[in-house]
């Protein structure tokens, strides 16, 4: 089953309508035949976010971030390919990549898309989505001003708190940010050892992969990587402080 097969089998809910549904419809019309991209009412799931909704929202926002600095570099595509291959089999990942390439040719009204996402995803799903967007922004080793400004705007519209945004960004800025481990745990470097331990327990619960269980095993795999970064930050601080 390819990417579209998984999407339609999983059912589309809120992503079938609004700005995401409109832009995805245009892209599907150009990459598949007329019958294949028709979504019937049986493919619709209402009242909850399905894995299909998350994937469609992810692809649209990925395309927006990749175009933020008016160029799409090979490193960004490589990061996306790796991410998709971790989530899906090879054929499914390649089909998703084809849809992404179609999205890169479209004008995306980021504010409308981010507002639709913010109104429908739960906080854990929003943080997972932002983590993926930052990973693409940092794909070439640096985050351009245009990319950072766009990511901050997307996060604000989706309703992600500033501490959470800083925490996720710090996971990618280790070289340039000596306090990255503290920012990941959302604490100051001046806090006590006990507060470090409390912060880790809090962040471990917040970023635990089980919080995105409803979005499927593929998304849970990605969330596991974010969880490992929280653990890495804690281990770095423990070593610096000689905490047992």
Coordinates of N, CA and C in Angstrom, one line a residue:
X1 N 0.8 -1.2 0.0 CA 0.0 0.0 0.0 C 0.9 1.2 0.0
X2 N 0.7 2.1 -1.0 CA 1.5 3.4 -1.0 C 1.0 4.4 0.0
X3 N 1.6 5.6 -0.1 CA 1.3 6.7 0.8 C -0.1 7.1 0.7
X4 N -0.6 7.3 -0.5 CA -2.0 7.7 -0.7 C -3.0 6.6 -0.2
X5 N -2.6 5.3 -0.4 CA -3.4 4.2 0.1 C -3.5 4.2 1.6
X6 N -2.4 4.5 2.3 CA -2.4 4.6 3.7 C -3.2 5.8 4.2
X7 N -3.1 6.9 3.5 CA -3.8 8.1 3.9 C -5.3 7.8 3.8
X8 N -5.8 7.3 2.6 CA -7.2 7.1 2.4 C -7.8 6.0 3.3
X9 N -7.0 5.0 3.5 CA -7.4 3.9 4.3 C -7.5 4.3 5.8
X10 N -6.6 5.2 6.2 CA -6.7 5.7 7.6 C -7.8 6.7 7.8
X11 N -8.3 7.3 6.7 CA -9.4 8.2 6.9 C -8.9 9.6 7.1
X12 N -9.5 10.6 6.4 CA -9.2 12.0 6.6 C -10.4 12.7 7.3
X13 N -10.0 13.5 8.3 CA -11.0 14.3 9.0 C -11.0 15.7 8.7
X14 N -10.5 16.5 9.6 CA -10.4 18.0 9.4 C -9.5 18.4 8.3
X15 N -8.5 17.6 8.0 CA -7.5 18.0 6.9 C -8.2 17.9 5.5
X16 N -9.3 17.3 5.4 CA -10.0 17.1 4.1 C -10.6 18.5 3.7
X17 N -10.9 19.4 4.6 CA -11.4 20.7 4.3 C -10.4 21.8 4.6
X18 N -10.8 23.0 4.5 CA -10.0 24.2 4.8 C -8.8 24.3 3.9
X19 N -7.8 25.1 4.2 CA -6.7 25.4 3.4 C -5.8 24.2 3.1
X20 N -5.7 23.3 4.0 CA -4.9 22.1 3.8 C -5.6 21.2 2.8
X21 N -6.9 21.0 2.9 CA -7.6 20.2 1.9 C -7.5 20.8 0.5
X22 N -7.6 22.1 0.4 CA -7.6 22.8 -0.9 C -6.3 22.6 -1.6
X23 N -5.2 22.8 -0.9 CA -3.9 22.7 -1.5 C -3.5 21.2 -1.8
X24 N -3.9 20.3 -0.9 CA -3.6 18.9 -1.2 C -4.4 18.4 -2.4
X25 N -5.6 18.9 -2.5 CA -6.4 18.5 -3.7 C -5.8 18.9 -5.0
X26 N -5.2 20.1 -5.0 CA -4.6 20.6 -6.3 C -3.4 19.7 -6.6
X27 N -2.6 19.4 -5.6 CA -1.4 18.6 -5.8 C -1.7 17.1 -6.2
X28 N -2.7 16.5 -5.6 CA -3.1 15.2 -5.9 C -3.6 15.1 -7.4
X29 N -4.3 16.2 -7.8 CA -4.8 16.2 -9.2 C -3.7 16.2 -10.2
X30 N -2.5 16.7 -9.8 CA -1.4 16.8 -10.7 C -0.5 15.5 -10.7
X31 N -0.5 14.8 -9.6 CA 0.4 13.7 -9.4 C -0.2 12.3 -9.6
X32 N -1.6 12.2 -9.5 CA -2.3 11.0 -9.7 C -3.4 11.2 -10.7
X33 N -4.0 10.1 -11.2 CA -5.1 10.2 -12.1 C -6.4 10.6 -11.4
X34 N -7.4 11.0 -12.2 CA -8.6 11.6 -11.6 C -9.3 10.7 -10.6
X35 N -9.3 9.4 -10.9 CA -10.0 8.5 -9.9 C -9.3 8.4 -8.6
X36 N -7.9 8.3 -8.7 CA -7.1 8.0 -7.5 C -7.2 9.0 -6.4
X37 N -7.4 10.3 -6.8 CA -7.4 11.3 -5.8 C -8.7 11.7 -5.3
X38 N -9.8 11.0 -5.7 CA -11.1 11.3 -5.3 C -11.3 10.7 -3.9
X39 N -11.7 11.5 -2.9 CA -11.9 11.0 -1.5 C -13.4 11.0 -1.3
X40 N -13.9 9.8 -1.0 CA -15.4 9.7 -0.7 C -15.7 10.0 0.7
X41 N -16.9 10.1 1.1 CA -17.3 10.4 2.5 C -16.9 9.2 3.4
X42 N -16.7 8.0 2.8 CA -16.3 6.9 3.6 C -14.9 7.1 4.1
X43 N -14.1 7.9 3.4 CA -12.7 8.1 3.8 C -12.6 9.2 4.9
X44 N -13.7 9.8 5.3 CA -13.6 10.9 6.2 C -13.8 10.4 7.6
X45 N -13.0 10.9 8.5 CA -13.2 10.6 9.9 C -13.4 11.9 10.7
X46 N -14.5 12.0 11.4 CA -14.8 13.3 12.1 C -14.6 13.1 13.6
X47 N -14.4 14.3 14.2 CA -14.3 14.3 15.7 C -13.0 14.0 16.3
X48 N -12.0 13.6 15.5 CA -10.7 13.3 16.0 C -9.6 13.6 14.9
X49 N -8.4 13.6 15.4 CA -7.3 13.7 14.4 C -6.7 12.3 14.1
X50 N -6.7 12.0 12.9 CA -6.2 10.7 12.4 C -4.7 10.9 12.0
X51 N -4.0 9.7 11.8 CA -2.6 9.8 11.3 C -2.6 10.5 10.0
X52 N -3.7 10.3 9.2 CA -3.7 10.9 7.9 C -3.8 12.4 7.9
X53 N -4.6 12.9 8.9 CA -4.6 14.4 9.1 C -3.3 14.9 9.4
X54 N -2.6 14.3 10.3 CA -1.3 14.7 10.8 C -0.3 14.7 9.6
X55 N -0.3 13.6 8.8 CA 0.7 13.5 7.7 C 0.4 14.6 6.6
X56 N -0.8 14.9 6.3 CA -1.1 15.9 5.3 C -0.7 17.3 5.8
X57 N -1.0 17.6 7.1 CA -0.6 18.9 7.7 C 0.9 19.0 7.7
X58 N 1.6 17.9 8.0 CA 3.1 17.9 8.1 C 3.7 18.2 6.7
X59 N 3.2 17.5 5.6 CA 3.7 17.7 4.3 C 3.6 19.2 3.8
X60 N 2.4 19.8 4.1 CA 2.2 21.1 3.7 C 3.1 22.1 4.4
X61 N 3.2 22.0 5.7 CA 4.1 22.9 6.5 C 5.6 22.6 6.2
X62 N 6.0 21.4 5.9 CA 7.3 21.1 5.5 C 7.7 21.8 4.2
X63 N 6.8 21.8 3.3 CA 7.0 22.5 2.0 C 7.1 24.0 2.3
X64 N 6.3 24.6 3.2 CA 6.4 26.0 3.5 C 7.8 26.4 4.1
X65 N 8.3 25.6 5.0 CA 9.5 25.8 5.6 C 10.7 25.7 4.6
X66 N 10.6 24.7 3.8 CA 11.7 24.4 2.8 C 11.8 25.6 1.8
X67 N 10.7 26.3 1.6 CA 10.7 27.4 0.6 C 10.9 28.8 1.3
X68 N 11.0 28.8 2.6 CA 11.1 30.0 3.4 C 12.2 31.0 2.9
X69 N 13.4 30.4 2.6 CA 14.5 31.3 2.2 C 14.7 31.3 0.7
X70 N 13.5 31.0 0.0 CA 13.5 31.1 -1.5 C 14.4 30.1 -2.2
X71 N 14.8 29.0 -1.5 CA 15.6 28.0 -2.2 C 15.4 26.7 -1.4
X72 N 15.4 25.6 -2.1 CA 15.3 24.3 -1.5 C 16.6 23.6 -1.7
X73 N 17.3 23.3 -0.7 CA 18.6 22.7 -0.8 C 18.5 21.2 -0.7
X74 N 19.5 20.5 -1.2 CA 19.5 19.1 -1.2 C 19.5 18.5 0.2
X75 N 20.2 19.2 1.1 CA 20.2 18.7 2.5 C 18.9 18.6 3.1
X76 N 18.0 19.6 2.8 CA 16.6 19.5 3.3 C 15.9 18.3 2.8
X77 N 16.0 18.1 1.5 CA 15.3 16.9 0.9 C 15.8 15.6 1.5
X78 N 17.1 15.6 1.7 CA 17.7 14.4 2.3 C 17.2 14.1 3.7
X79 N 17.0 15.2 4.5 CA 16.4 15.0 5.8 C 15.0 14.5 5.8
X80 N 14.2 15.1 4.8 CA 12.9 14.6 4.7 C 12.8 13.2 4.2
X81 N 13.7 12.8 3.2 CA 13.7 11.4 2.8 C 14.0 10.5 3.9
X82 N 15.0 10.8 4.7 CA 15.4 10.0 5.9 C 14.2 9.8 6.8
X83 N 13.6 10.9 7.1 CA 12.4 10.9 8.0 C 11.3 10.0 7.5
X84 N 11.0 10.2 6.2 CA 9.9 9.4 5.6 C 10.3 7.9 5.6
X85 N 11.6 7.6 5.3 CA 12.0 6.2 5.2 C 12.0 5.6 6.6
X86 N 12.2 6.4 7.7 CA 12.1 5.8 9.0 C 10.7 5.5 9.4
X87 N 9.8 6.2 8.8 CA 8.4 6.0 9.1 C 7.7 5.0 8.2
X88 N 8.1 4.9 7.0 CA 7.4 4.0 6.0 C 8.4 3.1 5.3
X89 N 7.9 2.2 4.5 CA 8.7 1.4 3.6 C 9.1 2.3 2.4
X90 N 10.1 1.8 1.6 CA 10.7 2.6 0.6 C 9.7 3.2 -0.4
X91 N 8.8 2.3 -0.9 CA 7.8 2.8 -1.9 C 6.8 3.8 -1.4
X92 N 6.4 3.6 -0.1 CA 5.5 4.6 0.5 C 6.2 5.9 0.7
X93 N 7.5 5.9 1.1 CA 8.2 7.1 1.4 C 8.4 7.9 0.1
X94 N 8.7 7.2 -1.0 CA 8.9 7.8 -2.3 C 7.6 8.5 -2.8
X95 N 6.5 7.9 -2.6 CA 5.2 8.4 -3.0 C 4.9 9.7 -2.2
X96 N 5.2 9.7 -0.9 CA 5.0 10.9 -0.1 C 6.0 12.0 -0.5
X97 N 7.2 11.6 -0.9 CA 8.1 12.6 -1.4 C 7.6 13.3 -2.7
X98 N 7.0 12.5 -3.6 CA 6.4 13.1 -4.8 C 5.3 14.1 -4.5
X99 N 4.5 13.8 -3.5 CA 3.5 14.8 -3.1 C 4.1 16.0 -2.5
X100 N 5.2 15.9 -1.7 CA 5.9 17.0 -1.2 C 6.5 17.9 -2.3
X101 N 7.0 17.2 -3.3 CA 7.6 18.0 -4.5 C 6.5 18.8 -5.2
X102 N 5.3 18.2 -5.2 CA 4.2 19.0 -5.8 C 3.8 20.1 -4.9
X103 N 3.8 20.0 -3.6 CA 3.5 21.1 -2.7 C 4.5 22.2 -2.8
X104 N 5.8 21.9 -3.1 CA 6.8 22.9 -3.3 C 6.5 23.9 -4.4
X105 N 5.7 23.4 -5.3 CA 5.3 24.3 -6.5 C 4.1 25.1 -6.2
X106 N 3.5 25.0 -5.1 CA 2.3 25.7 -4.7 C 2.5 26.9 -3.8
X107 N 1.6 27.9 -3.9 CA 1.6 29.0 -3.0 C 0.9 28.6 -1.7
X108 N 1.6 28.6 -0.6 CA 1.0 28.2 0.7 C 0.8 29.3 1.6
X109 N -0.5 29.5 2.0 CA -0.8 30.6 2.9 C -0.6 30.0 4.3
X110 N 0.6 30.3 4.8 CA 1.1 29.6 6.1 C 0.2 29.9 7.2
X111 N -0.2 31.2 7.4 CA -1.0 31.5 8.5 C -2.3 30.7 8.6
X112 N -3.0 30.6 7.4 CA -4.2 29.8 7.4 C -4.0 28.3 7.7
X113 N -2.9 27.8 7.2 CA -2.6 26.4 7.4 C -2.3 26.2 8.9
X114 N -1.4 27.0 9.5 CA -1.1 26.9 10.9 C -2.2 27.1 11.8
X115 N -3.2 27.9 11.4 CA -4.4 28.1 12.3 C -5.2 26.9 12.2
X116 N -5.4 26.3 11.1 CA -6.1 25.0 11.0 C -5.5 23.9 11.8
X117 N -4.2 23.8 11.7 CA -3.5 22.8 12.5 C -3.6 23.1 14.0
X118 N -3.4 24.3 14.4 CA -3.5 24.7 15.8 C -4.9 24.4 16.4
X119 N -5.9 24.5 15.6 CA -7.3 24.3 16.1 C -7.6 22.8 16.2
X120 N -6.8 22.0 15.6 CA -7.2 20.5 15.6 C -6.2 19.6 16.2
X121 N -4.9 19.9 16.3 CA -4.0 19.0 16.9 C -3.9 19.2 18.4
X122 N -3.6 18.2 19.2 CA -3.4 18.3 20.6 C -1.9 18.8 20.8
X123 N -1.6 19.3 22.0 CA -0.3 19.9 22.3 C 0.9 18.9 21.9
X124 N 0.8 17.7 22.2 CA 1.8 16.7 22.0 C 2.1 16.6 20.5
X125 N 1.0 16.5 19.7 CA 1.1 16.4 18.2 C 1.7 17.7 17.7
X126 N 1.3 18.8 18.2 CA 1.9 20.1 17.7 C 3.4 20.1 18.0
X127 N 3.8 19.7 19.1 CA 5.3 19.7 19.4 C 6.0 18.8 18.5
X128 N 5.4 17.6 18.2 CA 6.1 16.7 17.3 C 6.2 17.3 15.9
X129 N 5.2 17.9 15.5 CA 5.2 18.5 14.2 C 6.3 19.6 14.1
X130 N 6.4 20.5 15.1 CA 7.3 21.5 15.2 C 8.8 21.0 15.2
X131 N 9.0 19.9 15.9 CA 10.3 19.2 16.0 C 10.7 18.8 14.6
X132 N 9.8 18.3 13.8 CA 10.1 17.9 12.4 C 10.5 19.1 11.6
X133 N 9.7 20.2 11.7 CA 10.0 21.4 10.9 C 11.3 22.0 11.3
X134 N 11.7 22.0 12.5 CA 13.0 22.5 12.9 C 14.1 21.6 12.3
X135 N 13.9 20.3 12.3 CA 15.0 19.4 11.8 C 15.2 19.7 10.3
X136 N 14.2 20.1 9.6 CA 14.4 20.5 8.2 C 15.1 21.8 8.1
X137 N 14.7 22.7 8.9 CA 15.3 24.1 8.9 C 16.8 24.0 9.2
X138 N 17.2 23.1 10.1 CA 18.6 22.9 10.4 C 19.3 21.9 9.5
X139 N 18.7 21.5 8.5 CA 19.3 20.4 7.7 C 20.6 20.7 7.1
X140 N 20.8 22.0 6.7 CA 22.1 22.4 6.1 C 23.1 22.9 7.1
X141 N 22.8 22.7 8.4 CA 23.7 23.0 9.5 C 23.5 24.4 10.1
X142 N 22.5 25.1 9.5 CA 22.2 26.4 10.1 C 20.8 26.8 9.8
X143 N 20.2 27.6 10.6 CA 18.8 28.1 10.4 C 18.9 29.5 9.9
X144 N 18.4 29.8 8.7 CA 18.4 31.1 8.2 C 17.4 32.0 8.9
X145 N 17.6 33.3 8.8 CA 16.6 34.2 9.5 C 15.2 34.0 9.0
X146 N 15.1 33.8 7.7 CA 13.7 33.6 7.1 C 13.1 32.4 7.6
X147 N 13.9 31.3 7.7 CA 13.3 30.0 8.3 C 13.0 30.2 9.7
X148 N 13.8 30.8 10.5 CA 13.5 31.0 11.9 C 12.3 31.8 12.1
X149 N 12.2 32.9 11.4 CA 11.0 33.8 11.5 C 9.7 33.0 11.2
X150 N 9.8 32.2 10.1 CA 8.6 31.4 9.7 C 8.2 30.4 10.8
X151 N 9.3 29.7 11.3 CA 9.0 28.7 12.3 C 8.4 29.3 13.6
X152 N 8.9 30.4 14.0 CA 8.4 31.1 15.2 C 6.9 31.6 14.9
X153 N 6.6 32.0 13.7 CA 5.3 32.4 13.4 C 4.3 31.2 13.4
X154 N 4.8 30.1 12.8 CA 4.0 28.9 12.8 C 3.7 28.4 14.2
X155 N 4.7 28.4 15.1 CA 4.6 28.0 16.4 C 3.6 28.8 17.2
X156 N 3.7 30.1 17.0 CA 2.8 31.1 17.7 C 1.4 30.9 17.3
X157 N 1.1 30.7 16.0 CA -0.2 30.6 15.5 C -0.8 29.2 16.0
X158 N 0.0 28.2 16.0 CA -0.5 26.9 16.5 C -0.7 26.9 18.0
X159 N -0.2 27.9 18.7 CA -0.4 27.9 20.1 C 0.6 27.2 21.0
X160 N 1.8 27.0 20.4 CA 2.9 26.4 21.2 C 3.6 27.4 22.1
X161 N 3.8 27.1 23.3 CA 4.4 28.1 24.2 C 5.8 28.4 23.9
X162 N 6.3 29.6 24.3 CA 7.7 30.0 24.0 C 8.7 29.0 24.6
X163 N 8.5 28.6 25.9 CA 9.5 27.6 26.5 C 9.6 26.3 25.6
X164 N 8.4 25.8 25.1 CA 8.4 24.6 24.3 C 9.2 24.9 23.0
X165 N 9.0 26.0 22.4 CA 9.6 26.4 21.2 C 11.2 26.4 21.4
X166 N 11.6 27.1 22.5 CA 13.0 27.2 22.8 C 13.6 25.8 23.1
X167 N 12.8 25.0 23.7 CA 13.3 23.6 24.1 C 13.5 22.8 22.8
X168 N 12.6 22.9 21.9 CA 12.7 22.1 20.6 C 13.9 22.6 19.8
X169 N 14.0 24.0 19.7 CA 15.0 24.6 18.9 C 16.4 24.2 19.5
X170 N 16.5 24.2 20.8 CA 17.8 23.9 21.4 C 18.3 22.5 21.1
X171 N 17.4 21.6 20.8 CA 17.8 20.3 20.4 C 18.7 20.2 19.2
X172 N 18.6 21.3 18.4 CA 19.4 21.4 17.1 C 20.5 22.4 17.2
X173 N 20.6 23.2 18.2 CA 21.7 24.2 18.3 C 22.8 24.0 19.3
X174 N 23.2 22.8 19.4 CA 24.2 22.4 20.4 C 25.5 23.1 20.3
X175 N 26.0 23.2 19.0 CA 27.3 23.8 18.8 C 27.3 25.3 19.2
X176 N 26.3 26.0 18.8 CA 26.3 27.5 19.0 C 25.7 27.9 20.3
X177 N 25.2 27.0 21.0 CA 24.5 27.3 22.3 C 25.0 26.4 23.4
X178 N 25.9 27.0 24.3 CA 26.5 26.2 25.4 C 25.5 25.8 26.4
X179 N 24.3 26.5 26.5 CA 23.3 26.1 27.5 C 22.2 25.3 26.9
X180 N 22.4 24.7 25.7 CA 21.4 24.0 25.0 C 20.7 22.9 25.9
X181 N 21.5 22.2 26.7 CA 20.9 21.1 27.5 C 19.9 21.7 28.5
X182 N 20.2 22.8 29.1 CA 19.3 23.5 30.1 C 18.0 24.0 29.4
X183 N 18.2 24.5 28.2 CA 17.0 25.0 27.4 C 16.1 23.9 27.0
X184 N 16.7 22.7 26.7 CA 15.9 21.6 26.3 C 15.0 21.2 27.5
X185 N 15.6 21.2 28.7 CA 14.8 20.9 29.9 C 14.0 22.1 30.4
X186 N 14.0 23.2 29.7 CA 13.3 24.4 30.1 C 13.6 24.9 31.5
X187 N 14.9 25.0 31.8 CA 15.4 25.5 33.1 C 16.6 26.4 32.9
X188 N 16.9 27.2 33.9 CA 18.1 28.0 33.9 C 19.3 27.2 34.4
X189 N 20.5 27.6 34.0 CA 21.7 26.9 34.5 C 22.0 27.1 36.0
X190 N 21.3 28.0 36.6 CA 21.5 28.3 38.0 C 20.7 27.5 38.9
X191 N 19.8 26.6 38.4 CA 18.9 25.9 39.3 C 19.7 24.8 40.1
X192 N 19.1 24.3 41.1 CA 19.7 23.2 41.9 C 19.7 21.9 41.2
X193 N 20.4 21.0 41.8 CA 20.4 19.6 41.2 C 19.1 18.9 41.3
X194 N 18.4 19.2 42.4 CA 17.0 18.6 42.6 C 16.1 19.2 41.5
X195 N 16.2 20.5 41.2 CA 15.4 21.1 40.2 C 15.7 20.5 38.8
X196 N 16.9 20.1 38.6 CA 17.3 19.5 37.3 C 16.6 18.2 37.2
X197 N 16.6 17.4 38.3 CA 16.0 16.1 38.3 C 14.5 16.2 38.0
X198 N 13.9 17.2 38.7 CA 12.4 17.4 38.6 C 12.1 17.9 37.1
X199 N 12.9 18.7 36.6 CA 12.7 19.2 35.2 C 12.8 18.0 34.2
X200 N 13.8 17.1 34.4 CA 13.9 16.0 33.5 C 12.6 15.1 33.6
X201 N 12.1 14.8 34.8 CA 11.0 14.0 34.9 C 9.7 14.6 34.2
X202 N 9.6 16.0 34.4 CA 8.5 16.7 33.8 C 8.6 16.6 32.2
X203 N 9.8 16.9 31.7 CA 10.0 16.9 30.2 C 9.9 15.5 29.7
X204 N 10.3 14.5 30.4 CA 10.2 13.1 30.0 C 8.8 12.7 29.8
X205 N 7.9 13.1 30.7 CA 6.5 12.9 30.6 C 5.9 13.6 29.5
X206 N 6.3 14.9 29.3 CA 5.7 15.7 28.2 C 6.1 15.2 26.9
X207 N 7.3 14.7 26.7 CA 7.8 14.3 25.4 C 7.8 12.8 25.2
X208 N 7.1 12.0 26.1 CA 7.1 10.6 25.9 C 6.4 10.2 24.7
X209 N 6.9 9.3 23.9 CA 6.3 8.9 22.6 C 4.9 8.4 22.7
X210 N 4.5 7.8 23.9 CA 3.1 7.3 24.1 C 2.1 8.4 23.9
X211 N 2.5 9.7 24.1 CA 1.6 10.8 24.0 C 1.1 11.0 22.5
X212 N 1.7 10.4 21.6 CA 1.2 10.5 20.2 C 0.8 9.1 19.7
X213 N 0.4 8.2 20.6 CA 0.0 6.9 20.2 C -1.1 6.9 19.2
X214 N -2.1 7.8 19.3 CA -3.2 7.8 18.4 C -2.9 8.2 16.9
X215 N -1.6 8.7 16.7 CA -1.2 9.1 15.4 C -0.5 7.9 14.7
X216 N -0.4 6.8 15.3 CA 0.2 5.6 14.6 C 1.6 5.4 15.0
X217 N 2.1 4.2 14.6 CA 3.4 3.8 15.0 C 4.5 4.6 14.3
X218 N 4.2 5.0 13.0 CA 5.1 5.8 12.3 C 5.5 7.1 13.0
X219 N 4.5 7.8 13.4 CA 4.7 9.1 14.1 C 5.3 8.8 15.5
X220 N 5.0 7.7 16.1 CA 5.6 7.4 17.4 C 7.1 7.1 17.3
X221 N 7.5 6.6 16.1 CA 8.9 6.4 15.9 C 9.7 7.7 15.9
X222 N 9.1 8.7 15.2 CA 9.7 10.0 15.2 C 9.7 10.7 16.6
X223 N 8.7 10.5 17.3 CA 8.6 11.1 18.7 C 9.7 10.5 19.6
X224 N 10.0 9.2 19.3 CA 11.1 8.6 20.1 C 12.4 9.3 20.0
X225 N 12.7 9.8 18.8 CA 13.9 10.6 18.6 C 13.9 11.9 19.4
X226 N 12.8 12.5 19.5 CA 12.7 13.8 20.3 C 12.9 13.4 21.8
X227 N 12.3 12.3 22.2 CA 12.5 11.8 23.6 C 13.9 11.5 24.0
X228 N 14.6 10.9 23.0 CA 16.1 10.7 23.2 C 16.9 11.9 23.4
X229 N 16.5 13.0 22.8 CA 17.2 14.3 22.9 C 17.0 14.9 24.3
X230 N 15.8 14.6 24.9 CA 15.6 15.1 26.3 C 16.5 14.3 27.2
X231 N 16.6 13.0 27.0 CA 17.5 12.1 27.8 C 18.9 12.5 27.6
X232 N 19.3 12.9 26.4 CA 20.7 13.3 26.2 C 21.0 14.6 26.9
X233 N 20.1 15.5 26.9 CA 20.3 16.8 27.6 C 20.5 16.5 29.1
X234 N 19.7 15.6 29.7 CA 19.8 15.3 31.1 C 21.2 14.7 31.4
X235 N 21.6 13.8 30.5 CA 22.9 13.1 30.7 C 24.0 14.1 30.7
X236 N 24.0 15.1 29.8 CA 25.0 16.1 29.7 C 25.1 16.9 30.9
X237 N 23.9 17.3 31.5 CA 23.9 18.1 32.7 C 24.4 17.3 33.9
X238 N 24.0 16.0 34.0 CA 24.4 15.1 35.1 C 26.0 15.0 35.0
X239 N 26.5 14.9 33.9 CA 28.0 14.8 33.8 C 28.7 16.0 34.2
X240 N 28.1 17.2 33.8 CA 28.7 18.5 34.1 C 28.7 18.7 35.6
X241 N 27.7 18.3 36.3 CA 27.4 18.5 37.7 C 27.9 17.3 38.6
X242 N 28.2 16.2 38.0 CA 28.5 15.0 38.8 C 27.3 14.6 39.6
X243 N 26.2 14.6 38.9 CA 25.0 14.1 39.6 C 24.8 12.6 39.4
X244 N 24.6 11.9 40.5 CA 24.4 10.5 40.5 C 23.0 10.1 40.1

